[in-house]
Structure formats: structure tokens, C-alpha cells
Short mmCIF file of C-alpha atoms and ligand atoms in Angstrom, two decimals:
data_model
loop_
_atom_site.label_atom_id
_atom_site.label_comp_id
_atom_site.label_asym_id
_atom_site.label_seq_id
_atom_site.Cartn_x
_atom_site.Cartn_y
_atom_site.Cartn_z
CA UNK A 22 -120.73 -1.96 -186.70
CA UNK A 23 -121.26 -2.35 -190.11
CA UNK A 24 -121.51 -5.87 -190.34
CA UNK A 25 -124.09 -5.40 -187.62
CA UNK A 26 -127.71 -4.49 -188.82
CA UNK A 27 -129.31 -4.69 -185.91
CA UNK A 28 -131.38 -1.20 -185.51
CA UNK A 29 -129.17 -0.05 -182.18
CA UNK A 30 -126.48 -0.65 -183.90
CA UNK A 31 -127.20 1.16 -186.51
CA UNK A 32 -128.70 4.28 -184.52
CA UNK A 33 -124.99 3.77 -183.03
CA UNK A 34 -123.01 4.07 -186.18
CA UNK A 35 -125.38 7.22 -186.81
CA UNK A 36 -124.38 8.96 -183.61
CA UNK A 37 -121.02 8.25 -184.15
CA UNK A 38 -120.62 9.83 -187.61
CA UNK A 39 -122.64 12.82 -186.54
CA UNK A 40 -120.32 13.63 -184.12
CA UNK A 41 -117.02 13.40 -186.22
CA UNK A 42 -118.54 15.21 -188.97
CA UNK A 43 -119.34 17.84 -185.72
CA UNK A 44 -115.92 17.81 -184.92
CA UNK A 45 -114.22 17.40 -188.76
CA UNK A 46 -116.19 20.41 -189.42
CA UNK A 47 -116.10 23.06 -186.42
CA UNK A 48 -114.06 26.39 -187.33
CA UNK A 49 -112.26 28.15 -184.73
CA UNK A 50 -113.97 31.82 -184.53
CA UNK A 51 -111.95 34.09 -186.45
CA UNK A 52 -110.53 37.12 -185.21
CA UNK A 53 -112.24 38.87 -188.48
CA UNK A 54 -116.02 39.38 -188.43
CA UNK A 55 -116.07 38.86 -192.30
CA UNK A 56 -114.18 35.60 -191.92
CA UNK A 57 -115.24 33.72 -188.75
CA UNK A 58 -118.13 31.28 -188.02
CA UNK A 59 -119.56 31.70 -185.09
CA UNK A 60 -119.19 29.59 -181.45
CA UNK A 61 -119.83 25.82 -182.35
CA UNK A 62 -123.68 25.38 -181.24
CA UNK A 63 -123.02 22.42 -178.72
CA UNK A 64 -121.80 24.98 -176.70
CA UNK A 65 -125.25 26.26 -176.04
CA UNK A 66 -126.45 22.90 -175.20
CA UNK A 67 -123.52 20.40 -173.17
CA UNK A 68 -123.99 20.22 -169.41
CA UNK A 69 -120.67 20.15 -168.78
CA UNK A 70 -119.81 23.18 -170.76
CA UNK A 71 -122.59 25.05 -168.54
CA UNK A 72 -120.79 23.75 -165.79
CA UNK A 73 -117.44 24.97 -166.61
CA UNK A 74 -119.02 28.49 -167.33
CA UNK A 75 -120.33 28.54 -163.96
CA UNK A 76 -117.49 27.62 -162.22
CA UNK A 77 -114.60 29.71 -164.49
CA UNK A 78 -116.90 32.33 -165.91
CA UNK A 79 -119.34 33.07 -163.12
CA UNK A 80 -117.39 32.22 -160.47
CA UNK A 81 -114.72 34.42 -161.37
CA UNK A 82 -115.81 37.49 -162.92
CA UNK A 83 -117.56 40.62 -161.76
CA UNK A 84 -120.88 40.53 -161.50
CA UNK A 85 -123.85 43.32 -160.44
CA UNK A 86 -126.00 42.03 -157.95
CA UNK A 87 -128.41 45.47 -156.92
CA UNK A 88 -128.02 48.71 -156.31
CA UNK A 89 -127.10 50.94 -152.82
CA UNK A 90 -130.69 51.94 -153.24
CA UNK A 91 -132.57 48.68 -152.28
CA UNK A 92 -130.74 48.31 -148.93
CA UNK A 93 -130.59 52.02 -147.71
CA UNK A 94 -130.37 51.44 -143.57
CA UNK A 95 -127.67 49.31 -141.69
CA UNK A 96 -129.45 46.30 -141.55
CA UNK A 97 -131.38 46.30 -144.93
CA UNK A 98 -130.15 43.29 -146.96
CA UNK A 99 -131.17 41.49 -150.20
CA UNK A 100 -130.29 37.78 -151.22
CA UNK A 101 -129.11 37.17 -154.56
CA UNK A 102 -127.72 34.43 -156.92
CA UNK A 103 -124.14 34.57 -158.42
CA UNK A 104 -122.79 31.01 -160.05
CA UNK A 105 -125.23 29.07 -158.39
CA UNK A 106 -124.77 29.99 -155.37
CA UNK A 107 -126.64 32.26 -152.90
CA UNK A 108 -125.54 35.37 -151.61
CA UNK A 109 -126.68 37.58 -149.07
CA UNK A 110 -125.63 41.73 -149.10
CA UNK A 111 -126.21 43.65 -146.30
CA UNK A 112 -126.01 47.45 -145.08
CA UNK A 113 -123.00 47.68 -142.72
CA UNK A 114 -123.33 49.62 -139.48
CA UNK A 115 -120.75 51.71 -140.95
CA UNK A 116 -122.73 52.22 -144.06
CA UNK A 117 -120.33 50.06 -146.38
CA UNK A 118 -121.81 47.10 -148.06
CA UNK A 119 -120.49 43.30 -147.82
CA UNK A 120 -122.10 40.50 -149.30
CA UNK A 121 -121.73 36.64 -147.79
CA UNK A 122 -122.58 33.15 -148.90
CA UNK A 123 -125.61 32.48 -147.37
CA UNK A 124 -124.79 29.36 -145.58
CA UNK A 125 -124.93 28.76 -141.73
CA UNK A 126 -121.44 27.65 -141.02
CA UNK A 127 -123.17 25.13 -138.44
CA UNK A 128 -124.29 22.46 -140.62
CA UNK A 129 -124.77 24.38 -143.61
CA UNK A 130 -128.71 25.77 -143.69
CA UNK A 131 -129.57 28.42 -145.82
CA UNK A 132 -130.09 31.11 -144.00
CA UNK A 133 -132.02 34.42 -145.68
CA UNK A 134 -134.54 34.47 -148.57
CA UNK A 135 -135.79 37.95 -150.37
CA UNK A 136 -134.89 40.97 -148.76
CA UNK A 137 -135.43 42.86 -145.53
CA UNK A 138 -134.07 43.96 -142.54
CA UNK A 139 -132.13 42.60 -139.61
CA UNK A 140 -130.65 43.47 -136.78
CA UNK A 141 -129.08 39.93 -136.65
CA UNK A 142 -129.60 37.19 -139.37
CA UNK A 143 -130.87 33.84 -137.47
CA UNK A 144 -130.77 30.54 -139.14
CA UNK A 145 -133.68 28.94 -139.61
CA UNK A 146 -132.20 25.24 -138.61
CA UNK A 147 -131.09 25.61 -134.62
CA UNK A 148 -130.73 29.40 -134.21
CA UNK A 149 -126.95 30.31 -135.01
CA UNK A 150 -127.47 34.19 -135.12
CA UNK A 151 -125.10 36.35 -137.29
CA UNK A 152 -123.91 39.58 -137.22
CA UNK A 153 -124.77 42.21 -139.79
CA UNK A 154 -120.53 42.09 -140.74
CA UNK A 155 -120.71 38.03 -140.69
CA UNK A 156 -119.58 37.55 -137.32
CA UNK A 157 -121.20 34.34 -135.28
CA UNK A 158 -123.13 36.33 -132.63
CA UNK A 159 -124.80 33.25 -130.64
CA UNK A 160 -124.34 29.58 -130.99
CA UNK A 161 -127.16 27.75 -128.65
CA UNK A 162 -126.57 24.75 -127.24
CA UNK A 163 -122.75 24.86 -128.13
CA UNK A 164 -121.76 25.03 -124.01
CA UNK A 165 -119.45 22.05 -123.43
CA UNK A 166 -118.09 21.78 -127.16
CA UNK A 167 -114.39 21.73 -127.03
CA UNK A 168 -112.44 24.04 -129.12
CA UNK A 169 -115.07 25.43 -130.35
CA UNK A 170 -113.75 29.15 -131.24
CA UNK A 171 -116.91 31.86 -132.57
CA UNK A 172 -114.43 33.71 -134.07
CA UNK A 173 -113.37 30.97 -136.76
CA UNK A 174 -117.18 30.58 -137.57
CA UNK A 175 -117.99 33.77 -139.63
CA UNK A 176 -120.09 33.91 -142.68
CA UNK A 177 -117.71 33.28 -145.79
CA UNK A 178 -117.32 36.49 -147.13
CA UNK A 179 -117.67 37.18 -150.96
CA UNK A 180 -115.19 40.19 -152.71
CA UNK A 181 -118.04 43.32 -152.70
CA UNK A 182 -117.50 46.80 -154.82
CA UNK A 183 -119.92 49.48 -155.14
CA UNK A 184 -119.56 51.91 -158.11
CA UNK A 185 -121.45 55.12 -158.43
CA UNK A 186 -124.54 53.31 -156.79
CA UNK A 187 -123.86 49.40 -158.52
CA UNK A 188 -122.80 46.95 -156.40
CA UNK A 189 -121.12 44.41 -157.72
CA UNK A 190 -119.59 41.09 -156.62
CA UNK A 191 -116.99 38.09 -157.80
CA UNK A 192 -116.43 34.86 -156.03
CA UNK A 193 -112.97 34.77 -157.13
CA UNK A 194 -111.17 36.17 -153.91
CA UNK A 195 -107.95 37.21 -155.91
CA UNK A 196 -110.41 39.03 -158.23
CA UNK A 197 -108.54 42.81 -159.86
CA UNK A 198 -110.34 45.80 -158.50
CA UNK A 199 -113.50 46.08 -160.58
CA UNK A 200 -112.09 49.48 -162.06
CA UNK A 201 -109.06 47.79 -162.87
CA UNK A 202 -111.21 45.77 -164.80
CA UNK A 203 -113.89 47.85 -166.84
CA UNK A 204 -113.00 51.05 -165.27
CA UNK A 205 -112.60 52.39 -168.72
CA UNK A 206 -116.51 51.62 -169.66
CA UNK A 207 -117.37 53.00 -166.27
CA UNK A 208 -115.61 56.20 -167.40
CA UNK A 209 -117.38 56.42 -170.34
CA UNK A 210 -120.65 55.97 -168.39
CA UNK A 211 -120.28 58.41 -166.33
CA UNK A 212 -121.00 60.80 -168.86
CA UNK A 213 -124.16 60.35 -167.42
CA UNK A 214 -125.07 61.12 -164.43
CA UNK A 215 -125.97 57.65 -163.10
CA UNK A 216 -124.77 57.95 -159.61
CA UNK A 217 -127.82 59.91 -158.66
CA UNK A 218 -130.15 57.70 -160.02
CA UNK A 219 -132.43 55.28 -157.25
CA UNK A 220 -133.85 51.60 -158.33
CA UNK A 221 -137.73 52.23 -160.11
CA UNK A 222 -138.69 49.34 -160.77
CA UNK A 223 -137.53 45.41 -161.16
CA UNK A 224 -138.79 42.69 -163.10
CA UNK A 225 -137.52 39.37 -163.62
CA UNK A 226 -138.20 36.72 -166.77
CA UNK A 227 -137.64 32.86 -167.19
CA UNK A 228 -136.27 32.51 -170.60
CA UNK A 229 -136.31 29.02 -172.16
CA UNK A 230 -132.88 29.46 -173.17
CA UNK A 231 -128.61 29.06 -172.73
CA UNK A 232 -127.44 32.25 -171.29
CA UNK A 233 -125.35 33.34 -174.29
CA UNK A 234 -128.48 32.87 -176.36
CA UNK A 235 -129.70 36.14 -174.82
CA UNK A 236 -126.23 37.85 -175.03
CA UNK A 237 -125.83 37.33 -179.20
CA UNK A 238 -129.64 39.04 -179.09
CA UNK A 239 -128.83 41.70 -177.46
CA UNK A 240 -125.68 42.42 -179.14
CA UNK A 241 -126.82 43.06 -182.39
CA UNK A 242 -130.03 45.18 -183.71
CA UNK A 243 -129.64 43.84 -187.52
CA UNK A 244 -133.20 41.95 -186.20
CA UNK A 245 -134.65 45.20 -184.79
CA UNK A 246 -136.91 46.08 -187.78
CA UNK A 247 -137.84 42.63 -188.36
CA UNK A 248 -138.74 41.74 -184.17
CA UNK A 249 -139.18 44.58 -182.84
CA UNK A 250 -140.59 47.00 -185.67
CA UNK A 251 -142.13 49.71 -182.80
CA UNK A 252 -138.69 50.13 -181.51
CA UNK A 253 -137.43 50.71 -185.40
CA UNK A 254 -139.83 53.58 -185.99
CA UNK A 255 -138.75 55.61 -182.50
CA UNK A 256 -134.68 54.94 -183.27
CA UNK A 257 -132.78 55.94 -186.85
CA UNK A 258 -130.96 52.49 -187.33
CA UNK A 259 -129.24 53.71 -190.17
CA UNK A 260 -126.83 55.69 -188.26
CA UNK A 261 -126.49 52.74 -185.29
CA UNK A 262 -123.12 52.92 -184.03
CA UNK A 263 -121.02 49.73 -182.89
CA UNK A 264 -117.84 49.64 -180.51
CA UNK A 265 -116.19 46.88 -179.21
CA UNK A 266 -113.32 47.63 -176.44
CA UNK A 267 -111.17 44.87 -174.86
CA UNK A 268 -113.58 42.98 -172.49
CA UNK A 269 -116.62 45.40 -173.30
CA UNK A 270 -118.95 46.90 -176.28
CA UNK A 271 -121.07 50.11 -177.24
CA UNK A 272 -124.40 50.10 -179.05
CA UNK A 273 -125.59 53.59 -179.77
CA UNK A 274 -128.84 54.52 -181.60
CA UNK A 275 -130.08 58.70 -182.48
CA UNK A 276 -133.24 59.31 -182.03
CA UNK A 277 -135.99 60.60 -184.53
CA UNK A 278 -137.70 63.65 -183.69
CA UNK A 279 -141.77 63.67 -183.85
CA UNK A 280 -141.12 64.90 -187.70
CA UNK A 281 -139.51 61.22 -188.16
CA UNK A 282 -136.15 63.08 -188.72
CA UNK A 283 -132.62 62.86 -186.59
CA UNK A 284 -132.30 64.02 -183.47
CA UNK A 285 -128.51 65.66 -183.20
CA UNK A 286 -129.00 66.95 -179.24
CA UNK A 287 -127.62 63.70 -177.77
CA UNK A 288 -130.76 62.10 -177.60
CA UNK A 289 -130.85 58.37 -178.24
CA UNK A 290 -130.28 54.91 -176.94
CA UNK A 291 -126.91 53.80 -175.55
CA UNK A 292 -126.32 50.56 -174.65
CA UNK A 293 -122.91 48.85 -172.60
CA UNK A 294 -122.36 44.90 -172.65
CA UNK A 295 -119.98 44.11 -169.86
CA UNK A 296 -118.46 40.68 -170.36
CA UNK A 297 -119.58 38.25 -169.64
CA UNK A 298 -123.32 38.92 -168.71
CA UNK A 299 -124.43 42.83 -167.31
CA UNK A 300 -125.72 45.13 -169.21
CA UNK A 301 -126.56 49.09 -168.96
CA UNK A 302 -129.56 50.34 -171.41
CA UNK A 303 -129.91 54.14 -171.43
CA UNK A 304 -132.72 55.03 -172.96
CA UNK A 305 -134.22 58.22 -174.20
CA UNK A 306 -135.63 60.75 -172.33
CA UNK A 307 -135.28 61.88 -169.08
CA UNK A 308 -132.49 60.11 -167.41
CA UNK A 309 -132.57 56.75 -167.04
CA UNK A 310 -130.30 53.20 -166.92
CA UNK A 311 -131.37 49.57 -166.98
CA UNK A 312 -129.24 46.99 -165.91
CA UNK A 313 -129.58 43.71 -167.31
CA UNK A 314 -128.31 40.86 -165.11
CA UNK A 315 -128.56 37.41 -167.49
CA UNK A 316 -128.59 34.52 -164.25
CA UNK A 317 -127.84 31.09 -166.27
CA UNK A 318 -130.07 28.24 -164.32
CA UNK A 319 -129.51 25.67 -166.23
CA UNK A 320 -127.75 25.12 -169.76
CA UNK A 321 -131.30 25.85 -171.49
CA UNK A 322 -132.55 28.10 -169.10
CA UNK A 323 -132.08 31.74 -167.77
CA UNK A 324 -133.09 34.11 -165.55
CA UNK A 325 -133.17 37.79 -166.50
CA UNK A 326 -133.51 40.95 -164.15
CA UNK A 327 -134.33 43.92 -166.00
CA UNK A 328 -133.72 47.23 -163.19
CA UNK A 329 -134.61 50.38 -164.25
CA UNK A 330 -133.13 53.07 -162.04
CA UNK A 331 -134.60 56.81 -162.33
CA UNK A 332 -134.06 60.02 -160.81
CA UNK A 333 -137.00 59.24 -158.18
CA UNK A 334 -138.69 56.04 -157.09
CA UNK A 335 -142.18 57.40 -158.71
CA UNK A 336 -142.30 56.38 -162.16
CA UNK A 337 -144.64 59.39 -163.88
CA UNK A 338 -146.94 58.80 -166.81
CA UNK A 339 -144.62 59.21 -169.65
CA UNK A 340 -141.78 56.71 -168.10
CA UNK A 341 -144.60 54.26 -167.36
CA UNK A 342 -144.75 54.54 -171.20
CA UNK A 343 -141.37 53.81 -171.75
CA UNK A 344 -141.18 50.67 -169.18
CA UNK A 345 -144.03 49.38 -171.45
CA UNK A 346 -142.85 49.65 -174.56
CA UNK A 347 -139.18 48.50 -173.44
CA UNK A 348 -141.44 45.50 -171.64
CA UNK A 349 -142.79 44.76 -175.45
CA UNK A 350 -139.68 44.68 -176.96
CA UNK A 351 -138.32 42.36 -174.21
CA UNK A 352 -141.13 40.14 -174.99
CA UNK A 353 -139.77 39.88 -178.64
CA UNK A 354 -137.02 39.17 -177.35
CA UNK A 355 -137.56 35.92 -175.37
CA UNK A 356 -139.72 34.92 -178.23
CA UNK A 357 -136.81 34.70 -181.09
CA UNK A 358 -134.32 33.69 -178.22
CA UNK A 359 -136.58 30.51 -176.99
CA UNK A 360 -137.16 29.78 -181.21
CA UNK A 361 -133.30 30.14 -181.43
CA UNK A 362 -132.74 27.53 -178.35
CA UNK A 363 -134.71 25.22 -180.40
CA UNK A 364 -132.95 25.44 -183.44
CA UNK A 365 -129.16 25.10 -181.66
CA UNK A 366 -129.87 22.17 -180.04
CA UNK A 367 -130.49 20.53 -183.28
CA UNK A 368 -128.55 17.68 -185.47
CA UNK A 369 -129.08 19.93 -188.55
CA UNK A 370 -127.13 23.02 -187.08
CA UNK A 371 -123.46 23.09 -186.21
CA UNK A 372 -121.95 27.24 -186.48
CA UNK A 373 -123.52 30.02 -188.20
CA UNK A 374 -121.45 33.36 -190.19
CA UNK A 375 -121.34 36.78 -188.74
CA UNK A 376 -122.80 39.93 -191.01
CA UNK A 377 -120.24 43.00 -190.28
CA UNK A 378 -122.65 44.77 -188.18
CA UNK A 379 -123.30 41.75 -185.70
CA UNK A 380 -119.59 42.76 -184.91
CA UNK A 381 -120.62 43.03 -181.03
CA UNK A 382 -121.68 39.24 -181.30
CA UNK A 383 -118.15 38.50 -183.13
CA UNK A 384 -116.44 40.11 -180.14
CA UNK A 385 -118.73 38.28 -177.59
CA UNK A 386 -117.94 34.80 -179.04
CA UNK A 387 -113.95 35.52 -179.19
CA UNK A 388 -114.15 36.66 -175.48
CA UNK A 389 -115.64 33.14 -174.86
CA UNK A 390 -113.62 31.57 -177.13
CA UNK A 391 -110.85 32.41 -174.51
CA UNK A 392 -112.83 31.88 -171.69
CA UNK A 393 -113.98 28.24 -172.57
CA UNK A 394 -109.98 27.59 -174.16
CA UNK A 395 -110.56 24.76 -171.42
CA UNK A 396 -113.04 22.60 -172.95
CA UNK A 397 -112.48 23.80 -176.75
S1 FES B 402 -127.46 24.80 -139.58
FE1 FES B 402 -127.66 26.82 -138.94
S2 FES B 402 -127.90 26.71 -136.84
FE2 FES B 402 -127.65 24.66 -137.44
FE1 FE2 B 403 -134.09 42.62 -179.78
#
């Protein structure tokens, strides 16, 4: 190459030393906040990394997908994405809830979009018709086809658990019970009482971003007075508590009083990052929860579903307040996350530092670390 001078091969010889100088140069992350870098940036960007997330990560973790309030009757059902892949839950006869993949096991049409209710789910293609529990209920046209047994043509069922109200789901079918899992954060949770709590509101954002881009914001406030300075004069960030657990963290804010001094009654922000991408926002005032469901799309993309859940479905004139506010300070948020997208992607970036209170983030990246040991 370097007798070459031609310009490709010298764009070649570039590319080349970039990425051994990527390589020569990429730190492990450190199982000390004060001594680790942080997850090499071409993680954020690779295609096949966002691949392997989806199909290890995703596709084998728990994941919430709604809440027992959107589908109340036997019949009511919502579809949903998990991995890339779409899902339908439905209300059970019975009450329980199951969730499927929502593919005709004819010749493989989707079947449901949104939500709604059934009394059978009928595929749009030639009119298989399912049962609310997944069974084949009518195949048209089938009469004559040999060994053909309905029985063997279910709906592919996908592992469901519903916890005080949360439904969650994981494609891995040899999944642990999700309270063998995080049963300890649940625990903690349920200090609150969140089980009597019914879905308010729902809004969903594109984000021009990788996934964990919006996990590293939200797991660290040290930007909070710069982004989001309303949010700063509501919340004392001098006393903002961190806690990281084994596959889950705690962010916990006091409030100020309307004197601008601390608020000792219990009154604040708590925040709970489940690994690898839910999390619960309790904010103050009357009770409340958000979940936070980050949906990767692509490997600079992602979807997020913000659910707010509140004692009644009527949001009254001093929660619409809060929804706003929390809407402004998610709008910060996109903002830095989309300018951050930018900047990882880049030849002149490689892995950052951590300060000790982006401890949360330090935690995130060793959990993925771990979980990504198979292209590292
Ligand atoms: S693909 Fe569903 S009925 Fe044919
Ligand atoms: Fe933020």
C-alpha cells in the first residue's frame, strides 16, 4: 500500500490504521467507576452488534409490554414489539393473560395490528381464525388436506408474567421466573402502592439514536442542571442518591418545598432501571409510575413508550401539569441523546471516562460488557 499512491489506496491505508489504532487502544470497562472507560463507541453504531443485542439481549430477557389495564375484558388484546418481532397479548376467558407471535401459522401473515377486541382473531390472508388461548379455530378450504392436524397449528406462544398490574414477556422459553429475576427491585417497589394504579396516558417518541444512547441518559442526572434546568429547581440534586444492585439501579431525588428548602416527608423522585431497557419513574405528588419501554429499531434508532399509570384514568389539572413538564424534560432529552448519536459515530471518538456519580452508567456498561462477551 505504501508504494501505492493512488488516492483509493491511500483512503485504504487510512481505514486500515484507524481501525488498529481503534482496536490498539480500546480499554476493557473497569469494574471501578474511577478507573474504567466507558463501552467502546462502535458499539453504538455496528449492525451486527445491534443484531446480536436483539437476538441475545432482547430475545432473552424480560421485557414489559403494557399493563392489565389496557386489555380489561376476555377478548381485549394489544399488539406489541419485543426483539423485532410482533406480539399479540390477549385477555383469557379465564381472565389470565398470554401473549403470542403474531404470525398465522398458515403461510405466515401477520395477523393483528393496534389493539381491540375479539372474540376470535382472523387472519387477514385466507381466513385462519384463532382462538383467544391460540388455538386454530377454523381453517377454510383445508377439507381434503392429508394429515393435516388443528391441534399442531396453534399460535406460538411467548413466556407471559403479570406483576402487580405489569405484564411482562421474554422470548427465551427457558426464561427464570421474572421474580426470580428482579424480584428483589419489585420488592422494593412495592413500597408503593403500584398495583392499584390504571394506565393514564401513553405516548410514544422516535429518537434518532442506539438504544443504549438513551439508557447512559437516563442513568445519570450530573446533566440535569445543565439540560433540563426546570427539573433542577423542583428536585435538591445535592442530596441525589445512587444504587446499583446486581442486574438493577436506584436514582432517588428529595424534593424542595415551595420555600426552595428539603422536603424530609418522602416526597421526591424515584427512579428503577431494570436491565437491560424498562424503566419505573415515580414522580412527586400524588401517586404515580411511568414506565419507560426503550424499543431499539434499528442500530441508530429507537422507539420510546413513556406510560404513566395513576390512581384513575382522568388525569386532573395539576397531573396534566406534571405530564407536561415531564414531556419537556423528555424533549431535552432526545435533543442531547440525537447530538450524542452524532458524535459516537464519529472517527474522532473511541471511549469516554466515567465521573463517580455517573456510577449507574458504569454499572449499565459492565452489565453489557457481559452481555455482548460474544462479540467483544
Ligand atoms: S396466511 Fe393466514 S390464513 Fe393464510
Ligand atoms: Fe435528562
Amino acid at each position: 500500500l505504501r508504494s501505492d499512491r493512488d488516492h483509493t489506496a491511500t483512503h485504504l491505508e487510512e481505514v486500515i490504521v484507524m481501525s488498529v489504532y481503534k482496536l490498539d487502544h480500546e480499554f476493557p470497562v473497569a469494574s471501578s467507576t474511577a478507573k474504567s472507560h466507558t463501552l467502546p463507541s462502535r458499539l453504538y453504531c455496528d449492525p451486527s452488534v445491534f443484531a446480536y443485542e436483539q437476538r441475545q439481549l432482547f430475545g432473552a430477557s424480560w421485557q414489559y409490554v403494557g399493563h392489565v389495564s389496557e386489555i380489561k375484558l376476555p377478548g381485549d388484546y394489544f399488539t406489541t414489539e419485543v426483539a423485532g418481532e410482533s406480539l399479540l397479548v390477549v385477555r383469557q376467558q379465564d381472565g389470565d393473560i398470554r401473549s403470542f407471535y403474531n404470525v398465522c401459522q398458515h403461510r405466515a401473515s401477520r395477523i393483528e395490528s393496534g389493539r381491540g377486541h375479539k372474540k376470535v382473531f382472523t387472519c387477514p390472508y385466507h381466513a385462519w381464525t384463532y382462538n383467544l388461548d391460540g388455538r386454530l379455530h377454523r381453517a377454510p378450504n383445508f377439507v381434503g388436506v392429508e394429515d393435516f392436524d388443528a391441534a399442531n397449528c396453534s399460535l406460538s406462544q411467548v413466556k407471559t408474567e403479570v406483576h402487580n398490574g405489569l405484564i411482562f414477556v421474554n422470548l427465551d422459553p427457558q426464561a427464570q421466573p421474572l421474580l426470580s429475576v428482579f424480584g428483589e427491585m419489585f420488592e422494593k417497589m412495592e413500597a408503593f402502592d403500584i398495583g392499584s394504579l390504571v394506565v393514564a396516558r401513553s405516548v410514544e417518541n422516535v429518537v434518532a439514536c442506539n438504544w443504549k444512547v438513551v439508557i447512559d441518559n437516563f442513568l445519570e442526572c450530573d446533566h440535569c442542571p445543565i439540560v433540563h434546568p426546570g427539573f433542577t429547581s423542583t428536585l435538591d440534586l445535592d442530596n441525589y442518591e445512587i444504587t446499583t444492585f446486581s442486574n438493577y439501579s436506584y436514582q432517588g431525588v428529595p424534593l424542595r418545598n415551595a420555600a426552595g428548602e428539603l422536603d424530609f416527608s418522602g416526597n421526591g423522585a424515584r427512579y428503577y432501571y431494570m436491565f437491560p431497557s424498562t424503566w419505573f419513574s415515580m414522580n412527586p405528588g400524588p401517586l404515580n409510575l411511568s414506565v419507560n419501554r426503550t424499543i431499539p429499531i434499528d442500530e441508530h434508532t429507537t422507539k420510546l413508550i413513556y406510560t404513566t399509570l395513576l390512581l384513575t384514568e382522568e388525569v386532573d389539572e395539576e397531573q396534566k401539569k406534571l405530564l407536561a413538564f415531564i414531556d419537556q424534560v423528555r424533549e431535552e432529552d432526545f435533543v442531547v441523546c440525537e447530538n450524542v448519536q452524532k458524535g459516537i459515530s464519529s472517527r474522532g471518538y473511541s471511549q469516554g471516562r466515567f465521573s463517580l456519580t455517573e456510577k449507574c452508567v458504569h454499572h449499565f456498561h459492565l452489565l453489557m460488557q457481559e452481555a455482548l462477551s460474544g462479540v467483544l
